Structure formats: C-alpha cells, structure tokens
Amino acid sequence: MVFAVVRAGGRQEKVEVGSVLTMNRVAADDKGNVNLPALLLVDGDKITSDAEKLAKVSVTAEVIEDLRGPKISIQKYKNKTGYKKRQGHRQELTRVKITDIK
C-alpha cells in the first residue's frame, strides 16, 4: 500500500494511485498532467518525511476537468446607516486523477 500526502492548492491531501481529487485551479502542461509536491510518502512500513528524499519523489496527476464550485453569497449590513452590500463568489476548481507515485 503506497500513499502520499501532497500539497494541493493550499491544502494537504492524502492520495494514492487512482484517487480523484478536487483542488483549486491549476494549469496543466501540454499533455494534461500536473506534478504535485509530496510532503510525506508511505510505502508499506517505510515512511519518508525527509525533505531531501521527498524532492526526488514525484506525484503525477492527470487533469480530468476544470469546473466551478458552488455559489457563495456574501452580505454586509450596518444598522441605521443605510449601508448594504451584496456580493457573490464561485471558486475555480480542477478535478484530477492521481496516475503515478514514484
């Protein structure tokens, strides 16, 4: 059982080969792949957390699709002053599938 903890869009995610991950929008290379930096690697009983050894580890993911998250409504209101503000936001996301950990 091999899995890794990677940095994906400002968060840390536990991934293994074949897992699907939704993260903040990232740009893929010309083949549609993304390399994610590993923070921890577990290969059976062997755990790697040394930064020099993790620099040699590559976690490759294939971009499945670019999508947008749910709409978030932001409302501000101040009593007795007439101040109202309404704003919306949809986060840009990317869904990737982990293809290789080596």
Short mmCIF file of N, CA and C in Angstrom, two decimals:
data_model
loop_
_atom_site.label_atom_id
_atom_site.label_comp_id
_atom_site.label_asym_id
_atom_site.label_seq_id
_atom_site.Cartn_x
_atom_site.Cartn_y
_atom_site.Cartn_z
N MET A 1 0.84 -1.18 0.00
CA MET A 1 0.00 0.00 0.00
C MET A 1 0.88 1.24 0.00
N VAL A 2 0.82 1.99 -1.08
CA VAL A 2 1.62 3.20 -1.21
C VAL A 2 0.67 4.39 -1.27
N PHE A 3 0.91 5.37 -0.39
CA PHE A 3 0.16 6.61 -0.49
C PHE A 3 1.08 7.76 -0.10
N ALA A 4 0.64 8.97 -0.45
CA ALA A 4 1.44 10.16 -0.19
C ALA A 4 0.53 11.28 0.30
N VAL A 5 1.10 12.18 1.07
CA VAL A 5 0.43 13.41 1.44
C VAL A 5 1.05 14.50 0.58
N VAL A 6 0.21 15.19 -0.21
CA VAL A 6 0.70 16.19 -1.16
C VAL A 6 0.10 17.55 -0.83
N ARG A 7 0.78 18.59 -1.32
CA ARG A 7 0.25 19.94 -1.21
C ARG A 7 -0.56 20.22 -2.48
N ALA A 8 -1.85 20.48 -2.29
CA ALA A 8 -2.73 20.68 -3.44
C ALA A 8 -3.58 21.92 -3.22
N GLY A 9 -3.19 23.02 -3.85
CA GLY A 9 -3.99 24.22 -3.78
C GLY A 9 -4.08 24.82 -2.38
N GLY A 10 -2.99 24.86 -1.65
CA GLY A 10 -3.00 25.45 -0.32
C GLY A 10 -3.45 24.51 0.78
N ARG A 11 -3.79 23.29 0.44
CA ARG A 11 -4.22 22.30 1.43
C ARG A 11 -3.35 21.06 1.30
N GLN A 12 -3.45 20.19 2.30
CA GLN A 12 -2.74 18.92 2.24
C GLN A 12 -3.77 17.82 2.04
N GLU A 13 -3.49 16.93 1.09
CA GLU A 13 -4.41 15.85 0.76
C GLU A 13 -3.68 14.52 0.77
N LYS A 14 -4.33 13.48 1.28
CA LYS A 14 -3.79 12.12 1.25
C LYS A 14 -4.26 11.48 -0.05
N VAL A 15 -3.32 11.02 -0.88
CA VAL A 15 -3.66 10.46 -2.19
C VAL A 15 -2.97 9.13 -2.39
N GLU A 16 -3.57 8.31 -3.22
CA GLU A 16 -2.95 7.08 -3.70
C GLU A 16 -3.29 6.94 -5.17
N VAL A 17 -2.65 6.03 -5.85
CA VAL A 17 -2.86 5.87 -7.29
C VAL A 17 -4.32 5.52 -7.56
N GLY A 18 -4.95 6.27 -8.46
CA GLY A 18 -6.33 6.02 -8.82
C GLY A 18 -7.32 6.91 -8.09
N SER A 19 -6.90 7.65 -7.07
CA SER A 19 -7.84 8.50 -6.34
C SER A 19 -8.11 9.78 -7.13
N VAL A 20 -9.33 10.31 -6.99
CA VAL A 20 -9.75 11.52 -7.66
C VAL A 20 -9.80 12.64 -6.63
N LEU A 21 -9.27 13.80 -7.00
CA LEU A 21 -9.09 14.90 -6.06
C LEU A 21 -9.61 16.18 -6.70
N THR A 22 -10.35 16.98 -5.94
CA THR A 22 -10.79 18.29 -6.40
C THR A 22 -10.00 19.34 -5.64
N MET A 23 -9.32 20.23 -6.38
CA MET A 23 -8.47 21.23 -5.75
C MET A 23 -8.61 22.56 -6.47
N ASN A 24 -7.99 23.60 -5.93
CA ASN A 24 -8.03 24.90 -6.58
C ASN A 24 -7.43 24.81 -7.97
N ARG A 25 -7.87 25.69 -8.86
CA ARG A 25 -7.48 25.64 -10.27
C ARG A 25 -5.97 25.67 -10.43
N VAL A 26 -5.46 24.72 -11.21
CA VAL A 26 -4.04 24.66 -11.55
C VAL A 26 -3.92 24.53 -13.07
N ALA A 27 -2.81 25.01 -13.58
CA ALA A 27 -2.56 24.92 -15.02
C ALA A 27 -1.82 23.62 -15.31
N ALA A 28 -2.30 22.87 -16.28
CA ALA A 28 -1.68 21.60 -16.68
C ALA A 28 -0.64 21.86 -17.76
N ASP A 29 0.26 20.90 -17.94
CA ASP A 29 1.21 21.02 -19.03
C ASP A 29 0.53 20.63 -20.34
N ASP A 30 1.29 20.57 -21.44
CA ASP A 30 0.68 20.31 -22.74
C ASP A 30 0.08 18.92 -22.87
N LYS A 31 0.49 17.97 -22.02
CA LYS A 31 -0.08 16.62 -22.05
C LYS A 31 -1.27 16.47 -21.10
N GLY A 32 -1.59 17.52 -20.36
CA GLY A 32 -2.72 17.46 -19.43
C GLY A 32 -2.36 16.87 -18.08
N ASN A 33 -1.08 16.94 -17.70
CA ASN A 33 -0.64 16.39 -16.42
C ASN A 33 -0.20 17.50 -15.48
N VAL A 34 -0.26 17.20 -14.16
CA VAL A 34 0.16 18.13 -13.12
C VAL A 34 1.06 17.37 -12.16
N ASN A 35 2.18 17.98 -11.74
CA ASN A 35 3.03 17.39 -10.72
C ASN A 35 2.73 18.05 -9.39
N LEU A 36 2.50 17.25 -8.35
CA LEU A 36 2.18 17.76 -7.02
C LEU A 36 3.35 17.49 -6.08
N PRO A 37 3.76 18.47 -5.26
CA PRO A 37 4.87 18.25 -4.34
C PRO A 37 4.45 17.36 -3.17
N ALA A 38 5.27 16.35 -2.87
CA ALA A 38 4.97 15.41 -1.78
C ALA A 38 5.51 15.95 -0.46
N LEU A 39 4.73 15.80 0.60
CA LEU A 39 5.14 16.19 1.94
C LEU A 39 5.45 14.98 2.81
N LEU A 40 4.88 13.84 2.45
CA LEU A 40 5.09 12.59 3.19
C LEU A 40 4.82 11.44 2.24
N LEU A 41 5.62 10.38 2.33
CA LEU A 41 5.44 9.20 1.49
C LEU A 41 5.45 7.96 2.37
N VAL A 42 4.42 7.13 2.23
CA VAL A 42 4.32 5.89 2.99
C VAL A 42 4.29 4.74 1.99
N ASP A 43 5.30 3.85 2.09
CA ASP A 43 5.41 2.69 1.21
C ASP A 43 5.49 1.45 2.10
N GLY A 44 4.33 0.89 2.42
CA GLY A 44 4.28 -0.26 3.33
C GLY A 44 4.66 0.17 4.73
N ASP A 45 5.78 -0.35 5.25
CA ASP A 45 6.26 0.02 6.59
C ASP A 45 7.26 1.17 6.54
N LYS A 46 7.69 1.57 5.35
CA LYS A 46 8.70 2.61 5.21
C LYS A 46 8.03 3.98 5.06
N ILE A 47 8.33 4.90 5.99
CA ILE A 47 7.77 6.25 5.97
C ILE A 47 8.89 7.23 5.66
N THR A 48 8.68 8.07 4.64
CA THR A 48 9.68 9.06 4.24
C THR A 48 9.13 10.45 4.49
N SER A 49 9.86 11.23 5.33
CA SER A 49 9.46 12.61 5.58
C SER A 49 10.64 13.58 5.43
N ASP A 50 11.80 13.08 5.04
CA ASP A 50 12.98 13.91 4.86
C ASP A 50 12.83 14.75 3.59
N ALA A 51 13.11 16.04 3.69
CA ALA A 51 12.90 16.95 2.56
C ALA A 51 13.79 16.62 1.37
N GLU A 52 15.02 16.18 1.62
CA GLU A 52 15.93 15.86 0.51
C GLU A 52 15.45 14.64 -0.26
N LYS A 53 14.95 13.63 0.45
CA LYS A 53 14.44 12.43 -0.23
C LYS A 53 13.10 12.71 -0.90
N LEU A 54 12.28 13.58 -0.31
CA LEU A 54 10.98 13.90 -0.92
C LEU A 54 11.13 14.75 -2.17
N ALA A 55 12.25 15.44 -2.32
CA ALA A 55 12.48 16.23 -3.54
C ALA A 55 12.60 15.33 -4.75
N LYS A 56 13.01 14.07 -4.54
CA LYS A 56 13.14 13.11 -5.64
C LYS A 56 11.83 12.39 -5.95
N VAL A 57 10.84 12.49 -5.05
CA VAL A 57 9.55 11.83 -5.24
C VAL A 57 8.68 12.68 -6.14
N SER A 58 8.03 12.06 -7.12
CA SER A 58 7.11 12.80 -7.98
C SER A 58 5.73 12.14 -7.92
N VAL A 59 4.74 12.98 -7.70
CA VAL A 59 3.34 12.54 -7.71
C VAL A 59 2.71 13.19 -8.94
N THR A 60 2.30 12.37 -9.90
CA THR A 60 1.76 12.86 -11.16
C THR A 60 0.25 12.66 -11.19
N ALA A 61 -0.46 13.69 -11.64
CA ALA A 61 -1.91 13.62 -11.73
C ALA A 61 -2.35 14.06 -13.12
N GLU A 62 -3.43 13.45 -13.59
CA GLU A 62 -4.00 13.78 -14.91
C GLU A 62 -5.23 14.65 -14.68
N VAL A 63 -5.32 15.77 -15.40
CA VAL A 63 -6.46 16.67 -15.26
C VAL A 63 -7.67 16.06 -15.94
N ILE A 64 -8.74 15.89 -15.17
CA ILE A 64 -9.99 15.35 -15.72
C ILE A 64 -10.85 16.47 -16.28
N GLU A 65 -11.06 17.52 -15.47
CA GLU A 65 -11.89 18.63 -15.92
C GLU A 65 -11.63 19.87 -15.07
N ASP A 66 -11.94 21.03 -15.65
CA ASP A 66 -11.97 22.28 -14.92
C ASP A 66 -13.42 22.60 -14.63
N LEU A 67 -13.71 23.00 -13.41
CA LEU A 67 -15.08 23.28 -13.03
C LEU A 67 -15.12 24.45 -12.07
N ARG A 68 -16.32 24.83 -11.66
CA ARG A 68 -16.51 25.92 -10.71
C ARG A 68 -17.29 25.40 -9.52
N GLY A 69 -16.93 25.89 -8.35
CA GLY A 69 -17.56 25.46 -7.11
C GLY A 69 -18.94 26.08 -6.94
N PRO A 70 -19.57 25.80 -5.81
CA PRO A 70 -20.90 26.36 -5.56
C PRO A 70 -20.85 27.86 -5.30
N LYS A 71 -21.96 28.53 -5.57
CA LYS A 71 -22.04 29.96 -5.36
C LYS A 71 -22.10 30.27 -3.88
N ILE A 72 -21.29 31.22 -3.45
CA ILE A 72 -21.27 31.66 -2.06
C ILE A 72 -21.75 33.10 -2.04
N SER A 73 -22.76 33.40 -1.19
CA SER A 73 -23.29 34.74 -1.07
C SER A 73 -22.63 35.44 0.10
N ILE A 74 -22.16 36.66 -0.14
CA ILE A 74 -21.53 37.47 0.90
C ILE A 74 -22.39 38.72 1.06
N GLN A 75 -22.93 38.91 2.25
CA GLN A 75 -23.77 40.07 2.52
C GLN A 75 -23.25 40.82 3.73
N LYS A 76 -23.17 42.15 3.58
CA LYS A 76 -22.76 43.01 4.68
C LYS A 76 -23.87 44.02 4.93
N TYR A 77 -24.11 44.33 6.19
CA TYR A 77 -25.19 45.24 6.55
C TYR A 77 -24.80 45.97 7.83
N LYS A 78 -25.01 47.27 7.84
CA LYS A 78 -24.81 48.05 9.06
C LYS A 78 -26.12 48.74 9.41
N ASN A 79 -26.49 48.55 10.63
CA ASN A 79 -27.77 49.06 11.11
C ASN A 79 -27.77 50.60 11.19
N LYS A 80 -28.89 51.19 10.82
CA LYS A 80 -29.18 52.64 10.96
C LYS A 80 -28.33 53.55 10.08
N THR A 81 -27.52 53.01 9.19
CA THR A 81 -26.69 53.87 8.35
C THR A 81 -27.05 53.77 6.87
N GLY A 82 -27.85 52.79 6.50
CA GLY A 82 -28.21 52.60 5.11
C GLY A 82 -27.17 51.85 4.30
N TYR A 83 -26.17 51.29 4.97
CA TYR A 83 -25.11 50.57 4.27
C TYR A 83 -25.50 49.12 4.08
N LYS A 84 -25.59 48.71 2.80
CA LYS A 84 -25.83 47.30 2.44
C LYS A 84 -24.91 46.97 1.28
N LYS A 85 -24.36 45.77 1.31
CA LYS A 85 -23.50 45.34 0.21
C LYS A 85 -23.74 43.85 0.00
N ARG A 86 -23.92 43.45 -1.24
CA ARG A 86 -24.13 42.04 -1.57
C ARG A 86 -23.15 41.65 -2.66
N GLN A 87 -22.52 40.50 -2.48
CA GLN A 87 -21.50 40.05 -3.43
C GLN A 87 -21.57 38.54 -3.51
N GLY A 88 -21.22 37.98 -4.66
CA GLY A 88 -21.18 36.53 -4.84
C GLY A 88 -19.80 36.08 -5.26
N HIS A 89 -19.54 34.78 -5.07
CA HIS A 89 -18.23 34.23 -5.43
C HIS A 89 -18.39 32.76 -5.81
N ARG A 90 -17.70 32.35 -6.87
CA ARG A 90 -17.60 30.93 -7.25
C ARG A 90 -16.13 30.62 -7.47
N GLN A 91 -15.62 29.65 -6.73
CA GLN A 91 -14.21 29.29 -6.80
C GLN A 91 -13.93 28.47 -8.07
N GLU A 92 -12.81 28.77 -8.71
CA GLU A 92 -12.36 28.00 -9.87
C GLU A 92 -11.67 26.74 -9.36
N LEU A 93 -12.09 25.55 -9.82
CA LEU A 93 -11.59 24.28 -9.33
C LEU A 93 -11.08 23.41 -10.47
N THR A 94 -10.26 22.44 -10.14
CA THR A 94 -9.77 21.45 -11.09
C THR A 94 -9.92 20.07 -10.46
N ARG A 95 -10.47 19.12 -11.21
CA ARG A 95 -10.58 17.74 -10.74
C ARG A 95 -9.48 16.93 -11.42
N VAL A 96 -8.66 16.25 -10.60
CA VAL A 96 -7.53 15.49 -11.12
C VAL A 96 -7.60 14.05 -10.62
N LYS A 97 -6.97 13.15 -11.39
CA LYS A 97 -6.85 11.75 -11.01
C LYS A 97 -5.37 11.42 -10.86
N ILE A 98 -4.99 10.84 -9.72
CA ILE A 98 -3.60 10.51 -9.46
C ILE A 98 -3.23 9.28 -10.31
N THR A 99 -2.17 9.44 -11.12
CA THR A 99 -1.78 8.35 -12.03
C THR A 99 -0.51 7.65 -11.59
N ASP A 100 0.39 8.36 -10.87
CA ASP A 100 1.67 7.73 -10.55
C ASP A 100 2.29 8.35 -9.31
N ILE A 101 2.85 7.52 -8.46
CA ILE A 101 3.65 7.94 -7.31
C ILE A 101 4.97 7.19 -7.39
N LYS A 102 6.07 7.92 -7.60
CA LYS A 102 7.38 7.25 -7.64
C LYS A 102 8.46 8.11 -7.04
#
